[in-house]
Amino acid sequence: MENNSQNDLAIKIVFDAFKSNLKRASELLHELTDEQLSQEIAPSKNSGHYIFGHLTAIHDNMISLLGFGNSNYPELEEIFVKNRDKSGLPKTDIVDLRKYWNEIHQFLLQKLESLTPEQWFEKNTEVSEEHLEKRPHRNRLNVVLSKSTHLAYHLGQLVLLKKQLTQLK
Amino acid sequence: MENNSQNDLAIKIVFDAFKSNLKRASELLHELTDEQLSQEIAPSKNSGHYIFGHLTAIHDNMISLLGFGNSNYPELEEIFVKNRDKSGLPKTDIVDLRKYWNEIHQFLLQKLESLTPEQWFEKNTEVSEEHLEKRPHRNRLNVVLSKSTHLAYHLGQLVLLKKQLTQLK
């Protein structure tokens, strides 16, 4: 196998992992009712509502981080990233988060699908050109991988809101 | 940037993500006492003990999946993968799991560090050569990435055993 196709393959592997995590998360969020999402994932821990908002904020921020434009809902960051669940700040409604979630990912996935291998290895917008030479792994591929890991981490928590104990896979 | 170095970079990105997740997990497991690990992550959900054994079994199995030899503790699979937490099967002691955990990862990381880029793209042992041509992404890089995601998922659960609510990152 030549290097060029291995390179494409590595991108495919990472992008597929992100899409697969996203599919699992979207299906779970669809399955959970607003009432279930309002509950804490464990006593005195974060609510499903907060984690849903947190993931929506982080993924909305991927739009600017990946150089695809401005985030659509920058107000989410204050509520769901910079502050804690019990901060007292009013939370964006779950029904709105559901809408934002679909909208953000439709846009993100379309943009990501259209990237060339070269563009996957371009820096993200938070890294200067000079910095990139020292840390060449701060590129789009890395951003998508780290957000994929982040999503899996919180997916393991959101799944606790389901009624049935499911077998580990 | 030429394709060859991009290719190496993609491997580095995935391997670094795995090592980073592993470091977080090992630090958390070190921080949690045996007593904390014995508790359920949420009422009626899996215990920390079970999840720890599950992760140990899955990572032990990576040894054979990656073609590095036989798993060291195949008996873990019956207890922590094929059966549920409340199966009634006696569980391997947490003190032993801690020992296995360190041993397995010392071996795994050493083997992974020594792989060439070509070897990262070789198939894993569960895929036939014929099958690999149809699904070329079933290689070592893919195995490490999928186990990294799996680890992050359960890390999000184990962290609930900590006493303090921590800010989401």
PDB file of C-alpha atoms in Angstrom, chain A residues 87-143:
ATOM      1  CA  SER A  87     -24.409  28.073  38.577  1.00  0.00           C
ATOM      2  CA  GLY A  88     -27.910  29.512  38.728  1.00  0.00           C
ATOM      3  CA  LEU A  89     -27.700  30.760  35.134  1.00  0.00           C
ATOM      4  CA  PRO A  90     -30.904  30.045  33.208  1.00  0.00           C
ATOM      5  CA  LYS A  91     -30.295  27.136  30.816  1.00  0.00           C
ATOM      6  CA  THR A  92     -31.212  27.077  27.132  1.00  0.00           C
ATOM      7  CA  ASP A  93     -34.302  24.850  26.764  1.00  0.00           C
ATOM      8  CA  ILE A  94     -33.773  21.226  25.842  1.00  0.00           C
ATOM      9  CA  VAL A  95     -36.157  21.624  22.907  1.00  0.00           C
ATOM     10  CA  ASP A  96     -33.907  24.378  21.517  1.00  0.00           C
ATOM     11  CA  LEU A  97     -30.744  22.358  22.177  1.00  0.00           C
ATOM     12  CA  ARG A  98     -32.234  19.526  20.108  1.00  0.00           C
ATOM     13  CA  LYS A  99     -32.715  21.939  17.209  1.00  0.00           C
ATOM     14  CA  TYR A 100     -29.211  23.416  17.531  1.00  0.00           C
ATOM     15  CA  TRP A 101     -27.679  19.945  17.795  1.00  0.00           C
ATOM     16  CA  ASN A 102     -29.082  18.840  14.436  1.00  0.00           C
ATOM     17  CA  GLU A 103     -28.295  22.126  12.742  1.00  0.00           C
ATOM     18  CA  ILE A 104     -24.678  22.284  13.955  1.00  0.00           C
ATOM     19  CA  HIS A 105     -23.884  18.721  12.918  1.00  0.00           C
ATOM     20  CA  GLN A 106     -25.512  18.971   9.546  1.00  0.00           C
ATOM     21  CA  PHE A 107     -23.229  21.922   8.822  1.00  0.00           C
ATOM     22  CA  LEU A 108     -20.107  20.416  10.423  1.00  0.00           C
ATOM     23  CA  LEU A 109     -20.380  17.057   8.683  1.00  0.00           C
ATOM     24  CA  GLN A 110     -20.971  18.663   5.310  1.00  0.00           C
ATOM     25  CA  LYS A 111     -17.867  20.828   5.739  1.00  0.00           C
ATOM     26  CA  LEU A 112     -15.746  17.928   6.985  1.00  0.00           C
ATOM     27  CA  GLU A 113     -16.853  15.654   4.125  1.00  0.00           C
ATOM     28  CA  SER A 114     -15.595  18.198   1.616  1.00  0.00           C
ATOM     29  CA  LEU A 115     -12.044  18.514   3.023  1.00  0.00           C
ATOM     30  CA  THR A 116      -9.062  17.293   1.017  1.00  0.00           C
ATOM     31  CA  PRO A 117      -6.354  15.271   2.827  1.00  0.00           C
ATOM     32  CA  GLU A 118      -4.134  18.373   2.746  1.00  0.00           C
ATOM     33  CA  GLN A 119      -6.843  20.414   4.440  1.00  0.00           C
ATOM     34  CA  TRP A 120      -7.255  17.831   7.196  1.00  0.00           C
ATOM     35  CA  PHE A 121      -3.645  18.511   8.135  1.00  0.00           C
ATOM     36  CA  GLU A 122      -3.959  22.291   8.122  1.00  0.00           C
ATOM     37  CA  LYS A 123      -3.758  23.978  11.481  1.00  0.00           C
ATOM     38  CA  ASN A 124      -6.801  24.859  13.508  1.00  0.00           C
ATOM     39  CA  THR A 125      -7.498  28.523  14.041  1.00  0.00           C
ATOM     40  CA  GLU A 126      -6.217  28.659  17.624  1.00  0.00           C
ATOM     41  CA  VAL A 127      -2.659  27.793  16.607  1.00  0.00           C
ATOM     42  CA  SER A 128      -0.302  30.322  15.023  1.00  0.00           C
ATOM     43  CA  GLU A 129       1.772  29.281  11.992  1.00  0.00           C
ATOM     44  CA  GLU A 130       4.915  29.530  14.077  1.00  0.00           C
ATOM     45  CA  HIS A 131       3.408  27.406  16.805  1.00  0.00           C
ATOM     46  CA  LEU A 132       2.258  24.822  14.280  1.00  0.00           C
ATOM     47  CA  GLU A 133       5.833  24.141  13.200  1.00  0.00           C
ATOM     48  CA  LYS A 134       6.704  23.191  16.732  1.00  0.00           C
ATOM     49  CA  ARG A 135       3.490  21.244  17.320  1.00  0.00           C
ATOM     50  CA  PRO A 136       2.398  19.986  13.907  1.00  0.00           C
ATOM     51  CA  HIS A 137      -0.264  17.743  15.409  1.00  0.00           C
ATOM     52  CA  ARG A 138      -2.553  20.712  16.198  1.00  0.00           C
ATOM     53  CA  ASN A 139      -4.474  20.322  12.966  1.00  0.00           C
ATOM     54  CA  ARG A 140      -8.064  19.535  11.914  1.00  0.00           C
ATOM     55  CA  LEU A 141      -7.565  15.799  12.239  1.00  0.00           C
ATOM     56  CA  ASN A 142      -6.446  16.282  15.820  1.00  0.00           C
ATOM     57  CA  VAL A 143      -9.366  18.577  16.650  1.00  0.00           C
TER      58      VAL A 143
END
